[in-house]
mmCIF file of C-alpha atoms and ligand atoms in Angstrom:
data_model
loop_
_atom_site.group_PDB
_atom_site.id
_atom_site.type_symbol
_atom_site.label_atom_id
_atom_site.label_comp_id
_atom_site.label_asym_id
_atom_site.label_seq_id
_atom_site.Cartn_x
_atom_site.Cartn_y
_atom_site.Cartn_z
ATOM 1 C CA UNK A 1 -24.117 -10.584 -81.133
ATOM 2 C CA UNK A 2 -25.958 -11.343 -77.832
ATOM 3 C CA UNK A 3 -26.021 -7.652 -75.755
ATOM 4 C CA UNK A 4 -28.700 -8.277 -73.708
ATOM 5 C CA UNK A 5 -26.672 -9.150 -70.428
ATOM 6 C CA UNK A 6 -23.859 -6.589 -71.555
ATOM 7 C CA UNK A 7 -23.404 -3.373 -69.856
ATOM 8 C CA UNK A 8 -23.441 0.070 -71.309
ATOM 9 C CA UNK A 9 -20.602 2.177 -71.500
ATOM 10 C CA UNK A 10 -20.609 5.372 -69.646
ATOM 11 C CA UNK A 11 -17.856 6.849 -71.851
ATOM 12 C CA UNK A 12 -20.158 7.909 -74.678
ATOM 13 C CA UNK A 13 -20.287 11.203 -75.838
ATOM 14 C CA UNK A 14 -23.597 11.106 -78.089
ATOM 15 C CA UNK A 15 -23.597 14.286 -80.549
ATOM 16 C CA UNK A 16 -26.434 12.983 -82.623
ATOM 17 C CA UNK A 17 -27.908 15.310 -84.022
ATOM 18 C CA UNK A 18 -25.541 18.309 -83.325
ATOM 19 C CA UNK A 19 -23.866 19.981 -86.237
ATOM 20 C CA UNK A 20 -20.689 21.458 -86.042
ATOM 21 C CA UNK A 21 -19.698 24.326 -88.324
ATOM 22 C CA UNK A 22 -16.866 25.177 -90.625
ATOM 23 C CA UNK A 23 -13.059 24.869 -89.585
ATOM 24 C CA UNK A 24 -12.696 22.557 -86.515
ATOM 25 C CA UNK A 25 -9.032 22.595 -86.246
ATOM 26 C CA UNK A 26 -8.113 23.941 -82.499
ATOM 27 C CA UNK A 27 -10.660 26.578 -80.818
ATOM 28 C CA UNK A 28 -8.113 29.433 -80.482
ATOM 29 C CA UNK A 29 -9.798 31.405 -77.419
ATOM 30 C CA UNK A 30 -12.129 30.147 -75.146
ATOM 31 C CA UNK A 31 -12.146 26.526 -75.847
ATOM 32 C CA UNK A 32 -15.313 24.914 -74.700
ATOM 33 C CA UNK A 33 -16.657 28.340 -73.405
ATOM 34 C CA UNK A 34 -20.278 29.416 -73.749
ATOM 35 C CA UNK A 35 -21.095 31.417 -77.123
ATOM 36 C CA UNK A 36 -21.339 35.241 -77.073
ATOM 37 C CA UNK A 37 -24.253 37.359 -77.125
ATOM 38 C CA UNK A 38 -22.771 38.788 -79.937
ATOM 39 C CA UNK A 39 -22.044 35.970 -82.206
ATOM 40 C CA UNK A 40 -25.485 34.558 -81.982
ATOM 41 C CA UNK A 41 -26.466 38.169 -82.906
ATOM 42 C CA UNK A 42 -24.151 37.639 -86.253
ATOM 43 C CA UNK A 43 -25.222 34.247 -86.648
ATOM 44 C CA UNK A 44 -28.834 35.672 -86.832
ATOM 45 C CA UNK A 45 -28.158 38.468 -88.874
ATOM 46 C CA UNK A 46 -25.861 36.111 -91.377
ATOM 47 C CA UNK A 47 -28.241 33.945 -92.715
ATOM 48 C CA UNK A 48 -31.608 33.313 -92.950
ATOM 49 C CA UNK A 49 -31.321 29.562 -93.311
ATOM 50 C CA UNK A 50 -30.094 28.843 -90.326
ATOM 51 C CA UNK A 51 -32.562 29.903 -87.993
ATOM 52 C CA UNK A 52 -33.399 26.663 -86.402
ATOM 53 C CA UNK A 53 -29.434 26.002 -85.759
ATOM 54 C CA UNK A 54 -29.935 28.886 -84.438
ATOM 55 C CA UNK A 55 -32.605 28.129 -81.888
ATOM 56 C CA UNK A 56 -30.963 25.203 -81.351
ATOM 57 C CA UNK A 57 -28.033 26.690 -80.126
ATOM 58 C CA UNK A 58 -30.149 29.066 -78.203
ATOM 59 C CA UNK A 59 -31.245 26.703 -76.571
ATOM 60 C CA UNK A 60 -28.397 24.607 -75.953
ATOM 61 C CA UNK A 61 -26.779 27.654 -74.602
ATOM 62 C CA UNK A 62 -29.629 27.870 -71.751
ATOM 63 C CA UNK A 63 -29.742 24.378 -71.283
ATOM 64 C CA UNK A 64 -26.685 22.925 -71.147
ATOM 65 C CA UNK A 65 -24.964 26.337 -69.614
ATOM 66 C CA UNK A 66 -22.442 26.215 -72.968
ATOM 67 C CA UNK A 67 -20.052 23.399 -71.713
ATOM 68 C CA UNK A 68 -20.369 21.944 -75.332
ATOM 69 C CA UNK A 69 -20.601 24.780 -77.359
ATOM 70 C CA UNK A 70 -16.465 25.024 -77.915
ATOM 71 C CA UNK A 71 -16.901 21.567 -80.179
ATOM 72 C CA UNK A 72 -20.267 22.479 -81.907
ATOM 73 C CA UNK A 73 -19.467 25.602 -83.022
ATOM 74 C CA UNK A 74 -15.772 26.906 -84.885
ATOM 75 C CA UNK A 75 -15.407 29.710 -82.832
ATOM 76 C CA UNK A 76 -11.915 30.629 -84.185
ATOM 77 C CA UNK A 77 -12.937 30.411 -88.152
ATOM 78 C CA UNK A 78 -14.660 32.541 -90.369
ATOM 79 C CA UNK A 79 -16.835 29.692 -91.876
ATOM 80 C CA UNK A 80 -20.323 29.821 -90.588
ATOM 81 C CA UNK A 81 -22.455 30.557 -93.890
ATOM 82 C CA UNK A 82 -21.359 27.543 -95.804
ATOM 83 C CA UNK A 83 -22.535 25.287 -92.475
ATOM 84 C CA UNK A 84 -26.048 26.462 -92.397
ATOM 85 C CA UNK A 85 -27.333 24.467 -94.650
ATOM 86 C CA UNK A 86 -26.110 20.956 -93.379
ATOM 87 C CA UNK A 87 -27.094 22.185 -90.173
ATOM 88 C CA UNK A 88 -31.045 22.312 -91.561
ATOM 89 C CA UNK A 89 -30.698 18.397 -92.799
ATOM 90 C CA UNK A 90 -32.814 16.142 -91.761
ATOM 91 C CA UNK A 91 -31.149 13.410 -89.196
ATOM 92 C CA UNK A 92 -33.199 10.580 -90.743
ATOM 93 C CA UNK A 93 -29.448 8.920 -90.974
ATOM 94 C CA UNK A 94 -28.775 9.103 -87.166
ATOM 95 C CA UNK A 95 -28.157 6.018 -85.077
ATOM 96 C CA UNK A 96 -31.268 5.192 -83.319
ATOM 97 C CA UNK A 97 -31.271 4.492 -80.077
ATOM 98 C CA UNK A 98 -31.380 0.620 -80.182
ATOM 99 C CA UNK A 99 -28.686 1.160 -82.373
ATOM 100 C CA UNK A 100 -26.714 3.295 -79.807
ATOM 101 C CA UNK A 101 -27.122 0.880 -76.832
ATOM 102 C CA UNK A 102 -25.492 -1.465 -79.472
ATOM 103 C CA UNK A 103 -22.659 0.600 -79.906
ATOM 104 C CA UNK A 104 -22.338 1.527 -76.451
ATOM 105 C CA UNK A 105 -22.513 -2.447 -75.005
ATOM 106 C CA UNK A 106 -19.943 -3.648 -77.624
ATOM 107 C CA UNK A 107 -17.278 -0.516 -76.928
ATOM 108 C CA UNK A 108 -17.877 -1.350 -72.880
ATOM 109 C CA UNK A 109 -17.345 -4.539 -73.969
ATOM 110 C CA UNK A 110 -13.738 -3.796 -75.602
ATOM 111 C CA UNK A 111 -13.207 -1.776 -72.723
ATOM 112 C CA UNK A 112 -13.290 -5.133 -70.001
ATOM 113 C CA UNK A 113 -11.563 -7.112 -72.587
ATOM 114 C CA UNK A 114 -8.095 -4.795 -72.903
ATOM 115 C CA UNK A 115 -8.622 -4.222 -69.314
ATOM 116 C CA UNK A 116 -8.047 -7.513 -68.280
ATOM 117 C CA UNK A 117 -5.355 -8.018 -71.711
ATOM 118 C CA UNK A 118 -3.351 -5.142 -70.438
ATOM 119 C CA UNK A 119 -3.526 -6.573 -66.639
ATOM 120 C CA UNK A 120 -1.963 -9.771 -67.636
ATOM 121 C CA UNK A 121 1.188 -7.945 -69.284
ATOM 122 C CA UNK A 122 1.289 -6.075 -66.196
ATOM 123 C CA UNK A 123 -0.475 -3.038 -67.745
ATOM 124 C CA UNK A 124 -2.787 -0.740 -67.138
ATOM 125 C CA UNK A 125 -5.256 0.618 -69.958
ATOM 126 C CA UNK A 126 -6.993 3.779 -70.553
ATOM 127 C CA UNK A 127 -9.802 3.529 -72.067
ATOM 128 C CA UNK A 128 -10.866 5.648 -75.099
ATOM 129 C CA UNK A 129 -14.352 7.490 -75.261
ATOM 130 C CA UNK A 130 -16.966 6.826 -78.001
ATOM 131 C CA UNK A 131 -18.263 9.681 -79.979
ATOM 132 C CA UNK A 132 -22.007 9.048 -82.011
ATOM 133 C CA UNK A 133 -22.463 12.161 -84.336
ATOM 134 C CA UNK A 134 -24.135 13.417 -87.372
ATOM 135 C CA UNK A 135 -22.284 14.562 -90.642
ATOM 136 C CA UNK A 136 -19.662 16.697 -88.978
ATOM 137 C CA UNK A 137 -17.958 17.412 -85.854
ATOM 138 C CA UNK A 138 -15.091 18.640 -83.832
ATOM 139 C CA UNK A 139 -12.261 16.703 -83.091
ATOM 140 C CA UNK A 140 -8.604 17.330 -82.102
ATOM 141 C CA UNK A 141 -8.247 15.820 -85.282
ATOM 142 C CA UNK A 142 -9.578 18.646 -87.034
ATOM 143 C CA UNK A 143 -13.213 18.233 -88.661
ATOM 144 C CA UNK A 144 -14.658 14.716 -88.556
ATOM 145 C CA UNK A 145 -16.848 14.002 -91.218
ATOM 146 C CA UNK A 146 -19.381 11.648 -92.097
ATOM 147 C CA UNK A 147 -17.539 10.936 -95.620
ATOM 148 C CA UNK A 148 -14.183 9.387 -94.067
ATOM 149 C CA UNK A 149 -16.075 6.599 -92.270
ATOM 150 C CA UNK A 150 -15.562 5.883 -88.637
ATOM 151 C CA UNK A 151 -12.302 6.849 -87.058
ATOM 152 C CA UNK A 152 -9.609 7.058 -84.452
ATOM 153 C CA UNK A 153 -8.445 10.369 -83.317
ATOM 154 C CA UNK A 154 -5.164 9.947 -81.130
ATOM 155 C CA UNK A 155 -5.221 13.504 -80.146
ATOM 156 C CA UNK A 156 -8.588 13.697 -78.045
ATOM 157 C CA UNK A 157 -8.477 9.471 -77.724
ATOM 158 C CA UNK A 158 -11.734 9.301 -79.125
ATOM 159 C CA UNK A 159 -13.486 6.938 -81.622
ATOM 160 C CA UNK A 160 -15.719 8.591 -83.955
ATOM 161 C CA UNK A 161 -18.620 6.951 -85.294
ATOM 162 C CA UNK A 162 -21.042 8.747 -87.692
ATOM 163 C CA UNK A 163 -24.433 6.170 -88.311
ATOM 164 C CA UNK A 164 -24.445 6.669 -91.641
ATOM 165 C CA UNK A 165 -21.535 4.328 -92.050
ATOM 166 C CA UNK A 166 -23.524 1.973 -89.929
ATOM 167 C CA UNK A 167 -26.241 2.200 -93.154
ATOM 168 C CA UNK A 168 -23.681 1.630 -95.559
ATOM 169 C CA UNK A 169 -22.172 -1.182 -94.306
ATOM 170 C CA UNK A 170 -25.085 -2.682 -95.413
ATOM 171 C CA UNK A 171 -26.492 -1.233 -98.038
ATOM 172 C CA UNK A 172 -22.817 0.196 -100.030
ATOM 173 C CA UNK A 173 -20.546 -2.188 -98.825
ATOM 174 C CA UNK A 174 -22.972 -5.413 -98.534
ATOM 175 C CA UNK A 175 -21.778 -6.468 -94.951
ATOM 176 C CA UNK A 176 -24.946 -6.722 -93.320
ATOM 177 C CA UNK A 177 -25.440 -7.689 -89.494
ATOM 178 C CA UNK A 178 -24.610 -6.137 -86.082
ATOM 179 C CA UNK A 179 -21.605 -8.042 -85.853
ATOM 180 C CA UNK A 180 -20.233 -6.292 -89.171
ATOM 181 C CA UNK A 181 -20.813 -2.952 -86.994
ATOM 182 C CA UNK A 182 -19.208 -4.661 -83.963
ATOM 183 C CA UNK A 183 -15.948 -5.286 -85.626
ATOM 184 C CA UNK A 184 -15.854 -1.737 -87.169
ATOM 185 C CA UNK A 185 -16.011 -0.817 -83.312
ATOM 186 C CA UNK A 186 -13.407 -3.050 -82.255
ATOM 187 C CA UNK A 187 -11.148 -2.348 -85.279
ATOM 188 C CA UNK A 188 -11.003 1.678 -83.949
ATOM 189 C CA UNK A 189 -10.682 0.806 -80.501
ATOM 190 C CA UNK A 190 -7.421 -1.496 -82.040
ATOM 191 C CA UNK A 191 -6.018 1.706 -82.880
ATOM 192 C CA UNK A 192 -7.073 3.145 -79.395
ATOM 193 C CA UNK A 193 -4.600 0.169 -78.109
ATOM 194 C CA UNK A 194 -1.877 0.645 -80.676
ATOM 195 C CA UNK A 195 -1.508 4.024 -79.028
ATOM 196 C CA UNK A 196 -1.638 3.164 -75.399
ATOM 197 C CA UNK A 197 1.023 0.946 -76.141
ATOM 198 C CA UNK A 198 3.040 3.428 -78.232
ATOM 199 C CA UNK A 199 3.084 2.175 -81.667
ATOM 200 C CA UNK A 200 1.355 4.601 -82.889
ATOM 201 C CA UNK A 201 3.826 7.361 -81.973
ATOM 202 C CA UNK A 202 6.559 5.050 -82.985
ATOM 203 C CA UNK A 203 4.636 4.492 -86.449
ATOM 204 C CA UNK A 204 4.133 8.716 -86.857
ATOM 205 C CA UNK A 205 7.872 9.147 -86.029
ATOM 206 C CA UNK A 206 9.233 6.162 -88.767
ATOM 207 C CA UNK A 207 6.600 7.442 -91.232
ATOM 208 C CA UNK A 208 8.313 10.649 -91.709
ATOM 209 C CA UNK A 209 11.550 9.126 -93.266
ATOM 210 C CA UNK A 210 9.365 6.873 -95.593
ATOM 211 C CA UNK A 211 8.427 7.654 -99.235
ATOM 212 C CA UNK A 212 4.710 8.122 -100.313
ATOM 213 C CA UNK A 213 4.463 4.752 -101.243
ATOM 214 C CA UNK A 214 6.649 3.073 -98.308
ATOM 215 C CA UNK A 215 4.739 5.250 -95.580
ATOM 216 C CA UNK A 216 1.650 4.160 -97.462
ATOM 217 C CA UNK A 217 3.102 0.278 -96.626
ATOM 218 C CA UNK A 218 3.463 0.721 -93.297
ATOM 219 C CA UNK A 219 -0.290 2.101 -92.892
ATOM 220 C CA UNK A 220 -1.187 -0.886 -94.395
ATOM 221 C CA UNK A 221 0.560 -2.762 -91.307
ATOM 222 C CA UNK A 222 -1.036 -0.549 -88.751
ATOM 223 C CA UNK A 223 -4.433 -1.565 -90.316
ATOM 224 C CA UNK A 224 -3.721 -5.301 -90.065
ATOM 225 C CA UNK A 225 -2.793 -4.902 -86.702
ATOM 226 C CA UNK A 226 -6.066 -3.370 -85.639
ATOM 227 C CA UNK A 227 -7.921 -5.879 -87.491
ATOM 228 C CA UNK A 228 -5.442 -8.486 -85.523
ATOM 229 C CA UNK A 229 -7.056 -6.640 -82.562
ATOM 230 C CA UNK A 230 -10.478 -6.855 -83.172
ATOM 231 C CA UNK A 231 -10.281 -10.175 -84.146
ATOM 232 C CA UNK A 232 -8.927 -11.263 -80.868
ATOM 233 C CA UNK A 233 -11.915 -9.178 -79.134
ATOM 234 C CA UNK A 234 -14.204 -11.590 -81.161
ATOM 235 C CA UNK A 235 -12.641 -14.583 -79.475
ATOM 236 C CA UNK A 236 -12.853 -12.641 -76.102
ATOM 237 C CA UNK A 237 -16.969 -12.429 -76.454
ATOM 238 C CA UNK A 238 -16.850 -15.742 -78.166
ATOM 239 C CA UNK A 239 -15.379 -16.868 -74.937
ATOM 240 C CA UNK A 240 -18.173 -15.445 -72.972
ATOM 241 C CA UNK A 241 -20.607 -17.231 -75.104
ATOM 242 C CA UNK A 242 -21.790 -13.984 -76.930
ATOM 243 C CA UNK A 243 -21.103 -14.954 -80.527
ATOM 244 C CA UNK A 244 -24.203 -16.136 -82.865
ATOM 245 C CA UNK A 245 -24.116 -17.977 -85.468
ATOM 246 C CA UNK A 246 -22.781 -16.251 -88.467
ATOM 247 C CA UNK A 247 -21.225 -13.704 -86.378
ATOM 248 C CA UNK A 248 -17.780 -14.300 -87.352
ATOM 249 C CA UNK A 249 -18.818 -14.601 -90.908
ATOM 250 C CA UNK A 250 -20.220 -10.836 -90.685
ATOM 251 C CA UNK A 251 -17.276 -9.512 -89.178
ATOM 252 C CA UNK A 252 -14.842 -11.559 -92.248
ATOM 253 C CA UNK A 253 -17.574 -9.692 -94.670
ATOM 254 C CA UNK A 254 -16.885 -6.777 -93.171
ATOM 255 C CA UNK A 255 -13.239 -6.955 -93.489
ATOM 256 C CA UNK A 256 -13.605 -7.770 -96.696
ATOM 257 C CA UNK A 257 -16.247 -5.323 -97.779
ATOM 258 C CA UNK A 258 -13.858 -2.094 -96.430
ATOM 259 C CA UNK A 259 -10.687 -3.984 -97.512
ATOM 260 C CA UNK A 260 -8.941 -1.220 -100.235
ATOM 261 C CA UNK A 261 -8.952 -3.493 -103.253
ATOM 262 C CA UNK A 262 -12.477 -4.101 -102.882
ATOM 263 C CA UNK A 263 -13.635 -0.532 -102.177
ATOM 264 C CA UNK A 264 -10.907 0.720 -105.002
ATOM 265 C CA UNK A 265 -12.781 -1.789 -107.476
ATOM 266 C CA UNK A 266 -16.146 -0.218 -107.232
ATOM 267 C CA UNK A 267 -14.858 3.421 -107.082
ATOM 268 C CA UNK A 268 -12.451 3.424 -110.233
ATOM 269 C CA UNK A 269 -12.907 -0.148 -111.653
ATOM 270 C CA UNK A 270 -9.076 -1.285 -110.813
ATOM 271 C CA UNK A 271 -7.020 -2.433 -107.593
ATOM 272 C CA UNK A 272 -3.702 0.202 -107.346
ATOM 273 C CA UNK A 273 -1.790 -1.750 -104.620
ATOM 274 C CA UNK A 274 0.636 1.047 -104.141
ATOM 275 C CA UNK A 275 -2.130 3.230 -102.796
ATOM 276 C CA UNK A 276 -3.244 0.414 -100.226
ATOM 277 C CA UNK A 277 -3.509 1.940 -96.733
ATOM 278 C CA UNK A 278 -6.053 -0.697 -95.352
ATOM 279 C CA UNK A 279 -4.542 -3.831 -96.830
ATOM 280 C CA UNK A 280 -6.538 -6.176 -99.236
ATOM 281 C CA UNK A 281 -9.423 -7.987 -98.150
ATOM 282 C CA UNK A 282 -6.935 -10.858 -98.399
ATOM 283 C CA UNK A 283 -4.806 -9.542 -95.567
ATOM 284 C CA UNK A 284 -7.862 -8.228 -93.607
ATOM 285 C CA UNK A 285 -9.555 -10.889 -93.020
ATOM 286 C CA UNK A 286 -6.334 -13.217 -92.575
ATOM 287 C CA UNK A 287 -5.240 -10.829 -89.453
ATOM 288 C CA UNK A 288 -8.610 -10.397 -88.061
ATOM 289 C CA UNK A 289 -9.234 -14.804 -88.149
ATOM 290 C CA UNK A 290 -5.499 -14.790 -86.937
ATOM 291 C CA UNK A 291 -6.275 -13.042 -83.549
ATOM 292 C CA UNK A 292 -9.730 -14.395 -83.364
ATOM 293 C CA UNK A 293 -7.366 -17.248 -83.211
ATOM 294 C CA UNK A 294 -4.980 -16.488 -80.118
ATOM 295 C CA UNK A 295 -6.569 -13.378 -78.261
ATOM 296 C CA UNK A 296 -3.852 -11.965 -77.233
ATOM 297 C CA UNK A 297 -1.588 -8.701 -77.458
ATOM 298 C CA UNK A 298 1.540 -11.204 -77.946
ATOM 299 C CA UNK A 299 1.134 -12.166 -81.671
ATOM 300 C CA UNK A 300 0.090 -9.300 -83.391
ATOM 301 C CA UNK A 301 3.096 -8.299 -84.844
ATOM 302 C CA UNK A 302 2.242 -7.105 -88.328
ATOM 303 C CA UNK A 303 5.481 -4.672 -88.593
ATOM 304 C CA UNK A 304 7.864 -7.626 -88.939
ATOM 305 C CA UNK A 305 8.130 -10.550 -91.684
ATOM 306 C CA UNK A 306 4.825 -11.227 -94.437
ATOM 307 C CA UNK A 307 1.541 -9.566 -94.183
HETATM 308 ZN ZN1 ZN B 401 -7.948 1.552 -89.249
#
């Protein structure tokens, strides 16, 4: 994908190198406020391994005025001790600056597209925020963990990308190329679009009445719609002449690689259709492709009829 002429998003929270501690759900007191000296002392005293984190925290307290610390530290939980080791881990899997720029530009491009697309339907698009993080981070949906892969949190309207997933795409899932990553971002933004349109709320309500099996089937439809939206965005950048040969294949390969059947087969050596929550590789490719064909909101109804 050609990104030289694209502008960067100013809606990116860069939490690379920060380490969140245990818990993560909510902040019962002083959310976003500074970290008390007493707590710092307690931290200092309770572990010898965390000295680098503590130095970092102290620095952040002084440099950052503590504005970030509410999200950096689970103030309301007691699980400090088991998180220090992580804090001292190396950050070799972090996104590089070049990658961060790429992600930021792709993210801005999705905002441009959806702003236009919503406007054409007489709607206003409120864009999400992109969070780049390492390891774990606090979200309105609980503790974000790199192990879960990229995700969107409807509660804070943020897309969370851990860079280790970036590496996994190429090494573990064999989906090489920058556009594979662009597709992943566009898919997560697709969930934000669902949130904006109220689809997410309807989905959550409907889901509560269903058996686990039925709920999974409904989740598949939600996921396939996000793939459709990713495809719609791909058509938009294609129209701008930003796609390079092979880009769509990269996205398709990524859609295939992260399809539930492929992942399950890799993990368990077999496929369990009832537990699909993202759709099969074939379905994911199909809906991405359909989005790429139509490039609009109108043809993305994955909730009725055959998928
Ligand atoms: Zn998804």
